[in-house]
Amino acid sequence: MTLVEMGIPAVRSGRPSLDGRPETPYLVDRFGRVARDLRVSITEKCSLRCTYCMPEEGLPPIPVEELLTVDEIVRLVTLAVRELGVREVRFTGGEPLLRRDLEQIIAGCHEQVPETPLAMTTNGVGLRHRARALADAGLGRVNVSLDTVDRVGFARLTRRDRLDSVFAGIRAAHDAGLAPVKVNAVLMRETLSGAADLLRWCLDEGCELRFIEEMPLDADHEWARAEMVTAAELLDVLGTRFTLTESGRTDPSAPAEKWLVDGGPATVGVIATVTRKFCDTCDRTRLTADGMLRSCLFSDQEFDVRQALRTGADDEDIASIWRGAMWNKWAGHGIDAENFVPPERTMGAIGG
């Protein structure tokens, strides 16, 4: 399969083409999808060094003057909701908690679009100290990244001994009403044997667990298709301790397929990005911490809205750039293609 057959644009320019795009305010693409879920990365910094995401020394720092400011983030989120049809917003990183002005970002967005759900993906380190203030600012829920409940395994995988802080952050999120608390676990060969223990812990703590197939977005470029743990392998392992009944997806655009655990009502989700891809229903649009629009995790095509903001562009001009960026979205990530090339940015630099 060629790049053109996958719907990957062969020619890139500084401003996206709108040729052939229908007259609609929404973020449609050439394949009939509509983006309604906005992911906003607000920093490249992180308090952990997960091997599938970050190099041991961390990512190259983004100069502070190149980061989007609070006012710029609020303006872009407001525009996305009011003019482009975005229905939910999630703040990511790096680690969002490393932005000291995180509460200001949340409060500013909540004030402008109070009916829009605001969520955050976090590693949970330090969340116990800010969960209440974030809820008061308008944050609705959190997704916490946690791959194992084994302390030694956690320290080896993240290169930091902070498991107790993550546990405390999850419990503080519950206490602050940031519900439902979802736990995201990346499937790794080294943690597969403990997957059932993680599910048991989440059931006991009232968290919704979702396992995610590892994607080729690691900073060390060690991902190999033949070595990754598949959704099928995971289900076999979980099946030795739990009775799982497939219940599918409640929302066609939701990435997680769900299974009832021991008859329910509790569920476990599996996001099989590689082996059971869901590109044809993807509804996401992405904004990086340095103000670049991305239509797909795996596309290196970016469009600079930070420069547009800082050179006086009005909302309609920015909306036009955004609509064009999504109009030119790929058909799919193409991981199984012979000529697949991972994106230059890693997960930590793009935003989860």
mmCIF file of C-alpha atoms in Angstrom:
data_model
loop_
_atom_site.group_PDB
_atom_site.id
_atom_site.type_symbol
_atom_site.label_atom_id
_atom_site.label_comp_id
_atom_site.label_asym_id
_atom_site.label_seq_id
_atom_site.Cartn_x
_atom_site.Cartn_y
_atom_site.Cartn_z
ATOM 1 C CA MET A 1 0.000 0.000 0.000
ATOM 2 C CA THR A 2 1.352 3.417 -0.949
ATOM 3 C CA LEU A 3 1.158 6.643 1.028
ATOM 4 C CA VAL A 4 -1.371 8.022 -1.436
ATOM 5 C CA GLU A 5 -3.558 4.912 -1.077
ATOM 6 C CA MET A 6 -3.556 5.401 2.697
ATOM 7 C CA GLY A 7 -4.756 8.957 2.217
ATOM 8 C CA ILE A 8 -1.476 10.482 3.370
ATOM 9 C CA PRO A 9 -0.878 13.793 1.609
ATOM 10 C CA ALA A 10 2.289 13.702 -0.460
ATOM 11 C CA VAL A 11 2.660 17.478 -0.640
ATOM 12 C CA ARG A 12 2.808 19.624 2.486
ATOM 13 C CA SER A 13 2.610 23.385 2.674
ATOM 14 C CA GLY A 14 2.572 26.144 5.258
ATOM 15 C CA ARG A 15 -1.184 26.534 5.010
ATOM 16 C CA PRO A 16 -3.616 23.641 4.484
ATOM 17 C CA SER A 17 -5.602 23.356 1.300
ATOM 18 C CA LEU A 18 -9.396 23.663 1.455
ATOM 19 C CA ASP A 19 -9.918 22.424 -2.108
ATOM 20 C CA GLY A 20 -13.086 20.350 -2.366
ATOM 21 C CA ARG A 21 -14.111 20.935 1.228
ATOM 22 C CA PRO A 22 -17.876 21.264 1.787
ATOM 23 C CA GLU A 23 -19.320 24.429 3.331
ATOM 24 C CA THR A 24 -19.625 23.461 6.968
ATOM 25 C CA PRO A 25 -18.213 24.990 10.143
ATOM 26 C CA TYR A 26 -17.295 21.594 11.559
ATOM 27 C CA LEU A 27 -13.962 19.762 11.390
ATOM 28 C CA VAL A 28 -14.766 17.309 8.598
ATOM 29 C CA ASP A 29 -12.189 15.353 6.622
ATOM 30 C CA ARG A 30 -12.128 13.759 3.174
ATOM 31 C CA PHE A 31 -13.256 10.418 4.581
ATOM 32 C CA GLY A 32 -16.441 11.667 6.236
ATOM 33 C CA ARG A 33 -15.175 11.811 9.807
ATOM 34 C CA VAL A 34 -15.922 14.802 12.048
ATOM 35 C CA ALA A 35 -13.484 15.778 14.826
ATOM 36 C CA ARG A 36 -15.283 16.634 18.066
ATOM 37 C CA ASP A 37 -12.675 15.584 20.661
ATOM 38 C CA LEU A 38 -9.835 18.070 21.255
ATOM 39 C CA ARG A 39 -6.564 17.032 22.928
ATOM 40 C CA VAL A 40 -4.521 19.989 24.175
ATOM 41 C CA SER A 41 -0.935 19.346 25.231
ATOM 42 C CA ILE A 42 0.301 22.069 27.572
ATOM 43 C CA THR A 43 3.884 20.959 28.291
ATOM 44 C CA GLU A 44 6.576 18.538 27.134
ATOM 45 C CA LYS A 45 7.935 18.144 30.684
ATOM 46 C CA CYS A 46 7.171 15.090 32.793
ATOM 47 C CA SER A 47 7.907 13.904 36.319
ATOM 48 C CA LEU A 48 8.380 10.287 35.155
ATOM 49 C CA ARG A 49 10.503 8.698 32.421
ATOM 50 C CA CYS A 50 8.348 5.843 31.121
ATOM 51 C CA THR A 51 10.421 3.773 28.719
ATOM 52 C CA TYR A 52 7.704 3.676 26.043
ATOM 53 C CA CYS A 53 7.368 7.466 26.011
ATOM 54 C CA MET A 54 10.342 9.426 27.343
ATOM 55 C CA PRO A 55 14.129 9.170 27.028
ATOM 56 C CA GLU A 56 15.929 8.829 30.355
ATOM 57 C CA GLU A 57 17.086 12.454 30.235
ATOM 58 C CA GLY A 58 13.664 13.796 29.270
ATOM 59 C CA LEU A 59 12.608 15.575 26.099
ATOM 60 C CA PRO A 60 14.396 18.666 24.788
ATOM 61 C CA PRO A 61 12.772 21.613 26.577
ATOM 62 C CA ILE A 62 10.448 23.915 24.686
ATOM 63 C CA PRO A 63 11.576 27.520 25.238
ATOM 64 C CA VAL A 64 9.048 29.247 27.461
ATOM 65 C CA GLU A 65 8.331 31.868 24.816
ATOM 66 C CA GLU A 66 7.258 29.113 22.412
ATOM 67 C CA LEU A 67 4.718 27.563 24.784
ATOM 68 C CA LEU A 68 1.124 28.614 24.370
ATOM 69 C CA THR A 69 0.099 30.988 27.149
ATOM 70 C CA VAL A 70 -2.998 30.666 29.313
ATOM 71 C CA ASP A 71 -4.844 33.276 27.238
ATOM 72 C CA GLU A 72 -3.860 31.579 23.964
ATOM 73 C CA ILE A 73 -5.018 28.167 25.151
ATOM 74 C CA VAL A 74 -8.318 29.597 26.378
ATOM 75 C CA ARG A 75 -8.859 31.416 23.085
ATOM 76 C CA LEU A 76 -8.195 28.297 21.000
ATOM 77 C CA VAL A 77 -10.375 26.044 23.153
ATOM 78 C CA THR A 78 -13.187 28.588 23.063
ATOM 79 C CA LEU A 79 -12.922 28.863 19.284
ATOM 80 C CA ALA A 80 -12.899 25.089 18.871
ATOM 81 C CA VAL A 81 -16.090 24.708 20.894
ATOM 82 C CA ARG A 82 -18.049 27.729 19.669
ATOM 83 C CA GLU A 83 -17.095 27.696 15.997
ATOM 84 C CA LEU A 84 -15.780 24.227 15.092
ATOM 85 C CA GLY A 85 -18.112 21.816 16.867
ATOM 86 C CA VAL A 86 -15.726 20.401 19.480
ATOM 87 C CA ARG A 87 -17.704 18.755 22.277
ATOM 88 C CA GLU A 88 -15.048 17.677 24.772
ATOM 89 C CA VAL A 89 -11.540 18.787 25.688
ATOM 90 C CA ARG A 90 -8.741 16.897 27.382
ATOM 91 C CA PHE A 91 -5.511 18.469 28.608
ATOM 92 C CA THR A 92 -2.367 16.372 28.244
ATOM 93 C CA GLY A 93 1.426 16.612 28.240
ATOM 94 C CA GLY A 94 4.078 15.587 29.069
ATOM 95 C CA GLU A 95 2.611 15.956 32.509
ATOM 96 C CA PRO A 96 0.008 18.749 32.818
ATOM 97 C CA LEU A 97 0.597 19.064 36.562
ATOM 98 C CA LEU A 98 4.021 20.539 35.813
ATOM 99 C CA ARG A 99 2.303 23.691 34.526
ATOM 100 C CA ARG A 100 1.970 25.938 37.586
ATOM 101 C CA ASP A 101 -0.814 27.825 35.814
ATOM 102 C CA LEU A 102 -2.867 24.675 35.142
ATOM 103 C CA GLU A 103 -5.707 25.849 37.387
ATOM 104 C CA GLN A 104 -5.816 29.139 35.454
ATOM 105 C CA ILE A 105 -6.038 27.269 32.156
ATOM 106 C CA ILE A 106 -8.895 25.100 33.428
ATOM 107 C CA ALA A 107 -10.742 28.030 35.006
ATOM 108 C CA GLY A 108 -10.380 30.189 31.902
ATOM 109 C CA CYS A 109 -11.742 27.485 29.599
ATOM 110 C CA HIS A 110 -14.548 26.581 31.987
ATOM 111 C CA GLU A 111 -15.611 30.209 32.202
ATOM 112 C CA GLN A 112 -15.818 30.549 28.415
ATOM 113 C CA VAL A 113 -17.392 27.153 27.603
ATOM 114 C CA PRO A 114 -19.014 26.039 30.866
ATOM 115 C CA GLU A 115 -21.102 23.256 29.289
ATOM 116 C CA THR A 116 -18.114 21.532 27.666
ATOM 117 C CA PRO A 117 -16.584 18.602 29.591
ATOM 118 C CA LEU A 118 -12.955 19.273 30.557
ATOM 119 C CA ALA A 119 -10.720 16.308 31.381
ATOM 120 C CA MET A 120 -7.027 15.708 31.967
ATOM 121 C CA THR A 121 -4.581 12.874 31.373
ATOM 122 C CA THR A 122 -1.966 12.698 34.138
ATOM 123 C CA ASN A 123 0.535 10.300 35.671
ATOM 124 C CA GLY A 124 -0.962 11.171 39.057
ATOM 125 C CA VAL A 125 2.306 12.209 40.722
ATOM 126 C CA GLY A 126 1.438 15.195 42.901
ATOM 127 C CA LEU A 127 -2.248 15.106 41.986
ATOM 128 C CA ARG A 128 -3.228 14.718 45.636
ATOM 129 C CA HIS A 129 -2.076 18.287 46.287
ATOM 130 C CA ARG A 130 -4.130 19.842 43.458
ATOM 131 C CA ALA A 131 -7.147 17.630 42.798
ATOM 132 C CA ARG A 132 -9.546 19.761 44.821
ATOM 133 C CA ALA A 133 -8.372 23.065 43.286
ATOM 134 C CA LEU A 134 -8.623 21.603 39.786
ATOM 135 C CA ALA A 135 -12.165 20.389 40.440
ATOM 136 C CA ASP A 136 -13.078 23.815 41.797
ATOM 137 C CA ALA A 137 -11.625 25.405 38.642
ATOM 138 C CA GLY A 138 -13.913 23.322 36.426
ATOM 139 C CA LEU A 139 -12.064 20.089 35.676
ATOM 140 C CA GLY A 140 -14.548 17.243 35.380
ATOM 141 C CA ARG A 141 -12.513 14.046 35.409
ATOM 142 C CA VAL A 142 -9.035 12.559 35.058
ATOM 143 C CA ASN A 143 -7.361 9.685 33.234
ATOM 144 C CA VAL A 144 -4.367 8.408 35.202
ATOM 145 C CA SER A 145 -1.555 6.522 33.491
ATOM 146 C CA LEU A 146 -0.630 3.473 35.576
ATOM 147 C CA ASP A 147 0.876 0.344 34.026
ATOM 148 C CA THR A 148 1.506 -1.822 37.082
ATOM 149 C CA VAL A 149 0.782 -1.951 40.809
ATOM 150 C CA ASP A 150 4.071 -3.725 41.494
ATOM 151 C CA ARG A 151 6.416 -1.185 43.084
ATOM 152 C CA VAL A 152 9.634 -2.670 41.713
ATOM 153 C CA GLY A 153 8.138 -3.007 38.253
ATOM 154 C CA PHE A 154 6.768 0.538 38.394
ATOM 155 C CA ALA A 155 10.172 1.978 39.321
ATOM 156 C CA ARG A 156 11.876 0.027 36.543
ATOM 157 C CA LEU A 157 9.347 1.067 33.895
ATOM 158 C CA THR A 158 9.095 4.743 34.881
ATOM 159 C CA ARG A 159 12.675 5.149 36.174
ATOM 160 C CA ARG A 160 11.151 6.721 39.293
ATOM 161 C CA ASP A 161 9.949 5.230 42.620
ATOM 162 C CA ARG A 162 6.671 7.189 42.837
ATOM 163 C CA LEU A 163 3.969 4.530 42.957
ATOM 164 C CA ASP A 164 2.662 5.637 46.364
ATOM 165 C CA SER A 165 2.213 9.181 45.018
ATOM 166 C CA VAL A 166 0.174 7.847 42.109
ATOM 167 C CA PHE A 167 -2.060 5.845 44.451
ATOM 168 C CA ALA A 168 -2.586 8.943 46.604
ATOM 169 C CA GLY A 169 -3.394 11.033 43.529
ATOM 170 C CA ILE A 170 -6.026 8.581 42.343
ATOM 171 C CA ARG A 171 -7.696 8.544 45.742
ATOM 172 C CA ALA A 172 -7.599 12.347 45.945
ATOM 173 C CA ALA A 173 -9.255 12.540 42.518
ATOM 174 C CA HIS A 174 -12.087 10.342 43.803
ATOM 175 C CA ASP A 175 -12.438 12.501 46.906
ATOM 176 C CA ALA A 176 -12.569 15.677 44.789
ATOM 177 C CA GLY A 177 -15.338 14.270 42.583
ATOM 178 C CA LEU A 178 -13.196 13.960 39.445
ATOM 179 C CA ALA A 179 -15.196 10.981 38.280
ATOM 180 C CA PRO A 180 -15.131 8.595 36.678
ATOM 181 C CA VAL A 181 -11.421 8.072 37.347
ATOM 182 C CA LYS A 182 -10.036 6.102 34.428
ATOM 183 C CA VAL A 183 -6.718 4.279 34.532
ATOM 184 C CA ASN A 184 -4.746 3.849 31.309
ATOM 185 C CA ALA A 185 -2.196 1.027 31.134
ATOM 186 C CA VAL A 186 0.127 0.515 28.185
ATOM 187 C CA LEU A 187 0.565 -3.171 27.403
ATOM 188 C CA MET A 188 4.191 -4.191 27.898
ATOM 189 C CA ARG A 189 5.777 -7.629 27.816
ATOM 190 C CA GLU A 190 7.380 -6.955 31.213
ATOM 191 C CA THR A 191 4.062 -6.087 32.916
ATOM 192 C CA LEU A 192 1.722 -8.581 31.228
ATOM 193 C CA SER A 193 1.937 -11.114 34.066
ATOM 194 C CA GLY A 194 0.683 -8.433 36.474
ATOM 195 C CA ALA A 195 -2.252 -7.280 34.323
ATOM 196 C CA ALA A 196 -4.802 -9.205 36.383
ATOM 197 C CA ASP A 197 -3.396 -7.688 39.600
ATOM 198 C CA LEU A 198 -3.829 -4.210 38.101
ATOM 199 C CA LEU A 199 -7.411 -4.993 37.127
ATOM 200 C CA ARG A 200 -8.152 -6.314 40.637
ATOM 201 C CA TRP A 201 -6.707 -3.131 42.169
ATOM 202 C CA CYS A 202 -8.798 -0.914 39.885
ATOM 203 C CA LEU A 203 -11.963 -2.849 40.670
ATOM 204 C CA ASP A 204 -11.294 -2.474 44.387
ATOM 205 C CA GLU A 205 -10.561 1.266 44.023
ATOM 206 C CA GLY A 206 -13.562 2.011 41.800
ATOM 207 C CA CYS A 207 -11.487 2.942 38.735
ATOM 208 C CA GLU A 208 -12.262 2.156 35.104
ATOM 209 C CA LEU A 209 -9.228 0.360 33.656
ATOM 210 C CA ARG A 210 -8.306 0.503 29.986
ATOM 211 C CA PHE A 211 -5.345 -1.344 28.496
ATOM 212 C CA ILE A 212 -3.696 0.201 25.427
ATOM 213 C CA GLU A 213 -1.604 -1.619 22.848
ATOM 214 C CA GLU A 214 1.864 -0.089 22.700
ATOM 215 C CA MET A 215 2.350 2.203 19.699
ATOM 216 C CA PRO A 216 5.546 3.187 17.851
ATOM 217 C CA LEU A 217 5.794 6.535 19.613
ATOM 218 C CA ASP A 218 8.653 5.829 22.024
ATOM 219 C CA ALA A 219 11.590 8.217 22.236
ATOM 220 C CA ASP A 220 14.186 5.424 22.079
ATOM 221 C CA HIS A 221 12.669 3.944 18.883
ATOM 222 C CA GLU A 222 12.747 0.404 20.246
ATOM 223 C CA TRP A 223 9.135 -0.496 19.376
ATOM 224 C CA ALA A 224 8.832 -3.640 17.269
ATOM 225 C CA ARG A 225 5.573 -5.021 15.912
ATOM 226 C CA ALA A 226 6.677 -8.604 16.569
ATOM 227 C CA GLU A 227 7.408 -7.898 20.252
ATOM 228 C CA MET A 228 4.309 -5.922 21.241
ATOM 229 C CA VAL A 229 1.621 -7.437 23.448
ATOM 230 C CA THR A 230 -1.657 -7.764 21.570
ATOM 231 C CA ALA A 231 -5.179 -7.357 22.856
ATOM 232 C CA ALA A 232 -5.754 -11.074 22.290
ATOM 233 C CA GLU A 233 -2.817 -12.001 24.521
ATOM 234 C CA LEU A 234 -4.063 -9.677 27.245
ATOM 235 C CA LEU A 235 -7.565 -11.141 27.210
ATOM 236 C CA ASP A 236 -6.114 -14.636 27.545
ATOM 237 C CA VAL A 237 -4.133 -13.559 30.624
ATOM 238 C CA LEU A 238 -7.085 -11.762 32.243
ATOM 239 C CA GLY A 239 -9.293 -14.742 31.463
ATOM 240 C CA THR A 240 -7.324 -16.911 33.881
ATOM 241 C CA ARG A 241 -8.644 -14.845 36.832
ATOM 242 C CA PHE A 242 -11.839 -13.194 35.562
ATOM 243 C CA THR A 243 -14.818 -14.090 33.414
ATOM 244 C CA LEU A 244 -14.928 -11.557 30.587
ATOM 245 C CA THR A 245 -17.995 -10.937 28.424
ATOM 246 C CA GLU A 246 -17.586 -8.700 25.403
ATOM 247 C CA SER A 247 -19.906 -5.692 25.421
ATOM 248 C CA GLY A 248 -18.419 -3.675 22.542
ATOM 249 C CA ARG A 249 -18.368 0.113 22.341
ATOM 250 C CA THR A 250 -21.010 2.416 23.778
ATOM 251 C CA ASP A 251 -19.903 5.162 21.367
ATOM 252 C CA PRO A 252 -18.746 4.295 17.817
ATOM 253 C CA SER A 253 -15.979 6.918 18.128
ATOM 254 C CA ALA A 254 -14.726 5.636 21.483
ATOM 255 C CA PRO A 255 -11.353 3.897 21.147
ATOM 256 C CA ALA A 256 -11.952 1.314 23.893
ATOM 257 C CA GLU A 257 -13.784 -1.950 23.364
ATOM 258 C CA LYS A 258 -15.294 -3.056 26.666
ATOM 259 C CA TRP A 259 -15.693 -6.373 28.458
ATOM 260 C CA LEU A 260 -17.917 -7.014 31.465
ATOM 261 C CA VAL A 261 -15.879 -8.401 34.361
ATOM 262 C CA ASP A 262 -17.441 -11.386 36.147
ATOM 263 C CA GLY A 263 -20.861 -10.469 34.796
ATOM 264 C CA GLY A 264 -20.578 -6.720 35.469
ATOM 265 C CA PRO A 265 -21.425 -4.014 36.081
ATOM 266 C CA ALA A 266 -17.680 -3.331 36.228
ATOM 267 C CA THR A 267 -15.879 -3.347 32.888
ATOM 268 C CA VAL A 268 -12.366 -3.408 31.506
ATOM 269 C CA GLY A 269 -11.517 -1.680 28.249
ATOM 270 C CA VAL A 270 -8.988 -2.530 25.582
ATOM 271 C CA ILE A 271 -7.709 0.032 23.095
ATOM 272 C CA ALA A 272 -6.246 -2.123 20.328
ATOM 273 C CA THR A 273 -4.704 0.693 18.307
ATOM 274 C CA VAL A 274 -2.486 -1.645 16.299
ATOM 275 C CA THR A 275 -4.273 -4.977 15.871
ATOM 276 C CA ARG A 276 -7.886 -3.735 15.798
ATOM 277 C CA LYS A 277 -7.443 -0.175 14.608
ATOM 278 C CA PHE A 278 -10.330 2.284 14.707
ATOM 279 C CA CYS A 279 -9.013 4.989 12.377
ATOM 280 C CA ASP A 280 -12.214 5.021 10.332
ATOM 281 C CA THR A 281 -14.173 6.375 13.332
ATOM 282 C CA CYS A 282 -11.486 8.628 14.832
ATOM 283 C CA ASP A 283 -12.927 11.962 15.996
ATOM 284 C CA ARG A 284 -9.822 13.640 17.486
ATOM 285 C CA THR A 285 -7.980 16.822 16.711
ATOM 286 C CA ARG A 286 -4.751 17.760 18.492
ATOM 287 C CA LEU A 287 -2.966 20.898 19.627
ATOM 288 C CA THR A 288 0.658 20.631 20.762
ATOM 289 C CA ALA A 289 2.170 22.605 23.624
ATOM 290 C CA ASP A 290 4.020 24.836 21.164
ATOM 291 C CA GLY A 291 0.872 25.651 19.209
ATOM 292 C CA MET A 292 0.878 23.214 16.292
ATOM 293 C CA LEU A 293 -2.294 21.607 14.962
ATOM 294 C CA ARG A 294 -2.068 17.880 14.255
ATOM 295 C CA SER A 295 -4.841 15.809 12.727
ATOM 296 C CA CYS A 296 -3.357 12.438 13.723
ATOM 297 C CA LEU A 297 -0.860 11.049 16.232
ATOM 298 C CA PHE A 298 1.130 9.486 13.412
ATOM 299 C CA SER A 299 1.236 12.378 10.975
ATOM 300 C CA ASP A 300 4.182 14.765 10.928
ATOM 301 C CA GLN A 301 2.010 17.302 9.120
ATOM 302 C CA GLU A 302 1.518 20.269 11.442
ATOM 303 C CA PHE A 303 0.084 23.747 11.053
ATOM 304 C CA ASP A 304 1.278 26.631 13.193
ATOM 305 C CA VAL A 305 -1.537 28.454 14.956
ATOM 306 C CA ARG A 306 0.777 30.019 17.526
ATOM 307 C CA GLN A 307 2.291 32.209 14.828
ATOM 308 C CA ALA A 308 -1.176 33.042 13.539
ATOM 309 C CA LEU A 309 -2.270 34.082 17.029
ATOM 310 C CA ARG A 310 0.798 36.233 17.570
ATOM 311 C CA THR A 311 0.652 37.983 14.210
ATOM 312 C CA GLY A 312 -2.890 39.227 14.670
ATOM 313 C CA ALA A 313 -4.997 36.586 12.936
ATOM 314 C CA ASP A 314 -8.685 36.840 13.756
ATOM 315 C CA ASP A 315 -10.801 33.888 14.848
ATOM 316 C CA GLU A 316 -12.130 33.201 11.365
ATOM 317 C CA ASP A 317 -8.616 32.964 9.936
ATOM 318 C CA ILE A 318 -7.539 30.555 12.683
ATOM 319 C CA ALA A 319 -10.725 28.544 12.179
ATOM 320 C CA SER A 320 -9.914 28.288 8.462
ATOM 321 C CA ILE A 321 -6.443 26.905 9.223
ATOM 322 C CA TRP A 322 -7.944 24.400 11.646
ATOM 323 C CA ARG A 323 -10.623 23.281 9.183
ATOM 324 C CA GLY A 324 -7.997 22.834 6.477
ATOM 325 C CA ALA A 325 -5.736 20.837 8.775
ATOM 326 C CA MET A 326 -8.518 18.370 9.512
ATOM 327 C CA TRP A 327 -9.762 18.286 5.902
ATOM 328 C CA ASN A 328 -6.358 16.858 4.958
ATOM 329 C CA LYS A 329 -6.328 14.182 7.678
ATOM 330 C CA TRP A 330 -4.929 10.766 6.767
ATOM 331 C CA ALA A 331 -7.199 7.778 6.212
ATOM 332 C CA GLY A 332 -5.290 5.827 8.872
ATOM 333 C CA HIS A 333 -2.003 5.415 10.690
ATOM 334 C CA GLY A 334 -0.637 2.740 8.343
ATOM 335 C CA ILE A 335 1.386 0.891 10.986
ATOM 336 C CA ASP A 336 1.058 -2.361 9.040
ATOM 337 C CA ALA A 337 2.296 -0.810 5.778
ATOM 338 C CA GLU A 338 5.741 -1.915 4.584
ATOM 339 C CA ASN A 339 6.890 1.689 4.243
ATOM 340 C CA PHE A 340 5.495 2.879 7.599
ATOM 341 C CA VAL A 341 7.684 5.503 9.246
ATOM 342 C CA PRO A 342 7.002 6.558 12.873
ATOM 343 C CA PRO A 343 6.391 10.276 13.396
ATOM 344 C CA GLU A 344 9.312 12.473 14.359
ATOM 345 C CA ARG A 345 7.615 13.602 17.554
ATOM 346 C CA THR A 346 7.165 11.058 20.326
ATOM 347 C CA MET A 347 4.020 10.625 22.412
ATOM 348 C CA GLY A 348 5.371 12.926 25.113
ATOM 349 C CA ALA A 349 6.014 15.686 22.597
ATOM 350 C CA ILE A 350 2.664 15.323 20.819
ATOM 351 C CA GLY A 351 0.365 14.858 23.810
ATOM 352 C CA GLY A 352 -1.639 11.717 24.629
#
